[in-house]
Short mmCIF file of C-alpha atoms and ligand atoms in Angstrom, two decimals:
data_model
loop_
_atom_site.label_atom_id
_atom_site.label_comp_id
_atom_site.label_asym_id
_atom_site.label_seq_id
_atom_site.Cartn_x
_atom_site.Cartn_y
_atom_site.Cartn_z
CA UNK B 13 -168.58 41.71 16.66
CA UNK B 14 -167.97 38.12 17.46
CA UNK B 15 -165.48 36.76 19.66
CA UNK B 16 -164.65 34.63 16.31
CA UNK B 17 -163.86 37.93 14.45
CA UNK B 18 -161.31 39.18 16.78
CA UNK B 19 -159.80 35.88 18.23
CA UNK B 20 -159.12 36.00 13.84
CA UNK B 21 -157.71 39.40 14.29
CA UNK B 22 -155.12 38.25 17.15
CA UNK B 23 -154.67 35.04 15.20
CA UNK B 24 -153.35 36.32 11.52
CA UNK B 25 -151.57 39.87 13.54
CA UNK B 26 -153.96 41.94 12.07
CA UNK B 27 -154.07 44.05 15.37
CA UNK B 28 -153.73 48.00 14.14
CA UNK B 29 -154.63 49.28 17.58
CA UNK B 30 -151.87 47.60 19.18
CA UNK B 31 -148.91 50.30 19.56
CA UNK B 32 -146.52 48.20 21.93
CA UNK B 33 -147.47 50.94 24.77
CA UNK B 34 -150.32 51.91 27.26
CA UNK B 35 -152.62 54.86 26.16
CA UNK B 36 -150.32 57.95 26.49
CA UNK B 37 -153.11 59.47 28.29
CA UNK B 38 -153.69 57.19 30.75
CA UNK B 39 -149.66 57.48 31.16
CA UNK B 40 -150.37 60.82 31.70
CA UNK B 41 -153.16 60.54 33.91
CA UNK B 42 -151.74 58.43 36.74
CA UNK B 43 -148.09 61.18 36.63
CA UNK B 44 -150.69 63.53 37.48
CA UNK B 45 -152.35 61.65 40.57
CA UNK B 46 -150.15 60.20 42.47
CA UNK B 47 -151.70 59.94 45.40
CA UNK B 48 -155.42 59.17 43.81
CA UNK B 49 -156.19 56.43 46.36
CA UNK B 50 -155.32 53.23 45.35
CA UNK B 51 -157.70 50.15 44.12
CA UNK B 52 -159.75 47.66 42.08
CA UNK B 53 -159.51 48.29 38.03
CA UNK B 54 -161.32 46.38 35.40
CA UNK B 55 -160.01 46.94 31.71
CA UNK B 56 -162.65 45.33 29.61
CA UNK B 57 -161.51 44.56 25.96
CA UNK B 58 -157.75 45.28 26.87
CA UNK B 59 -156.41 43.34 24.40
CA UNK B 60 -151.95 42.53 25.23
CA UNK B 61 -152.50 44.27 28.40
CA UNK B 62 -150.20 47.93 28.04
CA UNK B 63 -152.96 49.87 29.82
CA UNK B 64 -153.47 47.21 32.34
CA UNK B 65 -149.78 47.10 33.51
CA UNK B 66 -149.62 50.64 33.92
CA UNK B 67 -152.24 50.43 36.27
CA UNK B 68 -150.56 47.65 38.07
CA UNK B 69 -146.98 50.01 38.01
CA UNK B 70 -148.86 52.39 39.77
CA UNK B 71 -149.95 50.79 42.33
CA UNK B 72 -153.67 49.17 41.81
CA UNK B 73 -154.71 45.63 41.61
CA UNK B 74 -155.64 45.56 37.77
CA UNK B 75 -157.68 43.25 36.20
CA UNK B 76 -158.23 42.77 32.27
CA UNK B 77 -160.55 40.93 30.43
CA UNK B 78 -161.15 40.34 26.97
CA UNK B 79 -163.35 38.00 24.57
CA UNK B 80 -160.45 36.75 22.73
CA UNK B 81 -158.35 33.48 24.08
CA UNK B 82 -155.60 34.47 22.48
CA UNK B 83 -155.34 38.51 23.97
CA UNK B 84 -155.36 37.19 27.20
CA UNK B 85 -152.57 34.25 26.27
CA UNK B 86 -150.51 37.32 24.99
CA UNK B 87 -151.47 39.41 27.71
CA UNK B 88 -150.47 36.80 30.54
CA UNK B 89 -146.90 36.50 28.93
CA UNK B 90 -146.12 40.02 28.50
CA UNK B 91 -146.90 40.38 32.24
CA UNK B 92 -144.67 37.76 33.15
CA UNK B 93 -141.61 39.03 31.21
CA UNK B 94 -142.40 42.39 32.61
CA UNK B 95 -142.10 40.92 35.83
CA UNK B 96 -145.44 42.36 37.10
CA UNK B 97 -148.25 40.76 38.36
CA UNK B 98 -152.24 41.25 37.31
CA UNK B 99 -155.10 39.06 36.73
CA UNK B 100 -156.34 38.59 32.77
CA UNK B 101 -159.88 36.51 32.19
CA UNK B 102 -161.51 35.25 29.29
CA UNK B 103 -165.15 37.75 29.67
CA UNK B 104 -167.32 38.88 27.24
CA UNK B 105 -167.84 42.15 28.62
CA UNK B 106 -171.04 43.29 27.57
CA UNK B 107 -173.03 39.97 28.63
CA UNK B 108 -171.49 38.41 31.06
CA UNK B 109 -171.53 39.24 35.42
CA UNK B 110 -168.78 40.54 36.61
CA UNK B 111 -166.33 38.27 38.81
CA UNK B 112 -166.44 41.60 41.62
CA UNK B 113 -167.26 45.32 41.26
CA UNK B 114 -164.62 47.34 40.74
CA UNK B 115 -163.60 50.53 42.13
CA UNK B 116 -162.26 51.79 38.75
CA UNK B 117 -163.35 50.98 34.88
CA UNK B 118 -160.95 51.99 32.31
CA UNK B 119 -162.01 52.61 28.37
CA UNK B 120 -159.88 52.68 25.85
CA UNK B 121 -160.79 51.77 22.63
CA UNK B 122 -163.50 49.43 23.22
CA UNK B 123 -166.69 51.24 22.75
CA UNK B 124 -165.48 52.33 19.48
CA UNK B 125 -164.52 48.50 18.70
CA UNK B 126 -168.27 47.18 19.29
CA UNK B 127 -171.03 47.61 16.95
CA UNK B 128 -172.51 50.90 17.65
CA UNK B 129 -175.67 49.01 18.43
CA UNK B 130 -174.87 47.78 21.28
CA UNK B 131 -173.42 50.75 22.66
CA UNK B 132 -176.66 51.02 25.36
CA UNK B 133 -175.39 46.98 26.63
CA UNK B 134 -172.01 48.98 26.93
CA UNK B 135 -173.40 51.52 29.31
CA UNK B 136 -174.98 48.44 31.48
CA UNK B 137 -171.87 46.81 31.79
CA UNK B 138 -170.31 49.55 33.07
CA UNK B 139 -172.78 50.23 35.79
CA UNK B 140 -172.98 46.46 36.25
CA UNK B 141 -169.35 45.88 36.58
CA UNK B 142 -168.47 48.73 38.61
CA UNK B 143 -169.24 49.72 42.37
CA UNK B 144 -171.45 52.47 43.31
CA UNK B 145 -169.26 55.13 44.08
CA UNK B 146 -166.38 53.82 41.71
CA UNK B 147 -164.35 55.96 38.90
CA UNK B 148 -165.15 55.51 35.35
CA UNK B 149 -161.95 56.95 33.38
CA UNK B 150 -162.55 56.96 29.31
CA UNK B 151 -160.02 57.23 26.15
CA UNK B 152 -162.68 58.00 23.34
CA UNK B 153 -162.00 57.80 19.81
CA UNK B 154 -163.74 60.73 18.07
CA UNK B 155 -162.20 60.61 14.55
CA UNK B 156 -161.45 57.61 13.16
CA UNK B 157 -164.19 57.88 10.32
CA UNK B 158 -167.25 55.83 9.65
CA UNK B 159 -166.33 52.32 8.27
CA UNK B 160 -165.44 50.33 11.59
CA UNK B 161 -164.18 48.98 13.73
CA UNK B 162 -163.27 51.92 14.94
CA UNK B 163 -166.50 53.34 15.37
CA UNK B 164 -166.16 57.32 16.31
CA UNK B 165 -168.28 59.00 18.87
CA UNK B 166 -168.58 62.57 20.25
CA UNK B 167 -168.43 64.53 23.44
CA UNK B 168 -172.32 64.50 22.77
CA UNK B 169 -172.97 61.29 22.89
CA UNK B 170 -171.05 60.26 25.83
CA UNK B 171 -172.36 63.06 27.69
CA UNK B 172 -176.14 61.88 26.82
CA UNK B 173 -175.31 58.12 27.47
CA UNK B 174 -173.24 58.48 30.79
CA UNK B 175 -174.45 62.18 32.41
CA UNK B 176 -177.79 60.02 34.12
CA UNK B 177 -175.31 57.85 36.05
CA UNK B 178 -172.10 59.42 36.51
CA UNK B 179 -171.09 63.23 37.19
CA UNK B 180 -168.38 64.38 34.91
CA UNK B 181 -165.26 65.25 36.79
CA UNK B 182 -163.21 66.38 34.46
CA UNK B 183 -162.84 65.79 30.66
CA UNK B 184 -159.79 67.23 28.11
CA UNK B 185 -157.95 66.09 25.20
CA UNK B 186 -155.06 63.78 25.84
CA UNK B 187 -151.85 63.44 24.68
CA UNK B 188 -152.07 60.26 22.24
CA UNK B 189 -150.44 57.81 19.75
CA UNK B 190 -148.89 59.68 16.77
CA UNK B 191 -151.53 58.92 14.54
CA UNK B 192 -154.43 59.98 17.18
CA UNK B 193 -153.46 62.85 17.58
CA UNK B 194 -156.22 65.32 18.48
CA UNK B 195 -159.07 62.91 18.10
CA UNK B 196 -159.04 61.13 20.95
CA UNK B 197 -161.15 62.93 24.00
CA UNK B 198 -161.18 61.79 27.74
CA UNK B 199 -163.44 61.52 30.29
CA UNK B 200 -163.61 61.20 34.30
CA UNK B 201 -166.73 59.94 35.52
CA UNK B 202 -167.89 59.30 38.96
CA UNK B 203 -170.70 57.13 39.65
CA UNK B 204 -173.61 58.69 41.54
CA UNK B 205 -175.07 56.96 44.07
CA UNK B 206 -178.69 55.27 43.32
CA UNK B 207 -180.74 57.81 44.98
CA UNK B 208 -178.69 60.52 43.07
CA UNK B 209 -179.38 58.44 39.89
CA UNK B 210 -183.23 58.20 39.85
CA UNK B 211 -182.97 62.09 40.58
CA UNK B 212 -181.17 62.67 37.70
CA UNK B 213 -183.44 60.49 35.71
CA UNK B 214 -186.35 62.55 37.53
C1 LIG L 250 -159.33 47.53 19.08
S1 LIG L 250 -159.11 46.33 20.72
C2 LIG L 250 -158.28 47.34 21.81
C3 LIG L 250 -157.42 46.35 22.55
C4 LIG L 250 -157.13 47.85 23.53
N1 LIG L 250 -157.96 48.20 24.18
C5 LIG L 250 -155.62 48.29 23.22
O1 LIG L 250 -156.06 49.47 23.15
O2 LIG L 250 -154.73 47.78 23.07
C6 LIG L 250 -160.62 45.73 21.13
C7 LIG L 250 -160.24 44.65 21.88
O3 LIG L 250 -161.56 44.09 22.42
C8 LIG L 250 -162.27 43.08 22.57
N2 LIG L 250 -163.07 42.76 22.61
C9 LIG L 250 -164.05 43.44 21.56
N3 LIG L 250 -165.60 42.62 21.95
C10 LIG L 250 -165.90 42.61 23.58
C11 LIG L 250 -166.36 42.15 24.52
N4 LIG L 250 -167.43 42.19 24.07
N5 LIG L 250 -166.11 41.80 25.36
C12 LIG L 250 -164.54 41.96 25.94
N6 LIG L 250 -163.43 42.09 25.11
C13 LIG L 250 -163.86 42.26 23.90
C14 LIG L 250 -161.52 42.34 21.36
O4 LIG L 250 -160.61 41.40 21.49
C15 LIG L 250 -159.86 43.48 21.42
O5 LIG L 250 -159.05 42.83 21.86
#
């Protein structure tokens, strides 16, 4: 979907995804892993920034990126009100070069929001924005109906797209917002080094 489409959704307050809180699955992940090495985090399609602030509050150096200028403005305002520090930047995650490479990349309702035909570009973008050896943590929406956005995915699709590049460290059904209970799955992936990637592709 275009930048104008998403900007219009913000301008008209047509934000069905906006729950006023970070993904419950992310909150539980951060609570369950208090001693994970902290580092930089990229949250593409960050919306109003709830997940970015959750990472920041947990001690990560988090940055949010969104294609809609109004999302960035809202995210910056909410972060100041929360008394937190995080970077937000206008960017097209699928097409732009990253300002830096990140230790972590967190997916939450961007994969399902882009056109399914853009999913190859999404995988390429994750590889472009992450550091070698980086972590890709995703909350994927499995059961959201066929008429997107959002468009659903499956565990089989996630394994097919990401296994050639990543080692699957864990996947599980997370706690979710009330209307998404049982409809999401989390995946924690570790990016393989270049030599291991070619071995996986051979
Ligand atoms: C369904 S909303 C989810 C927002 C946020 N992740 C959340 O769960 O509250 C999808 C977000 O992705 C943004 N977006 C769509 N395409 C994008 C792209 N190519 N690059 C960056 N952001 C994009 C939209 O502007 C919107 O804020």
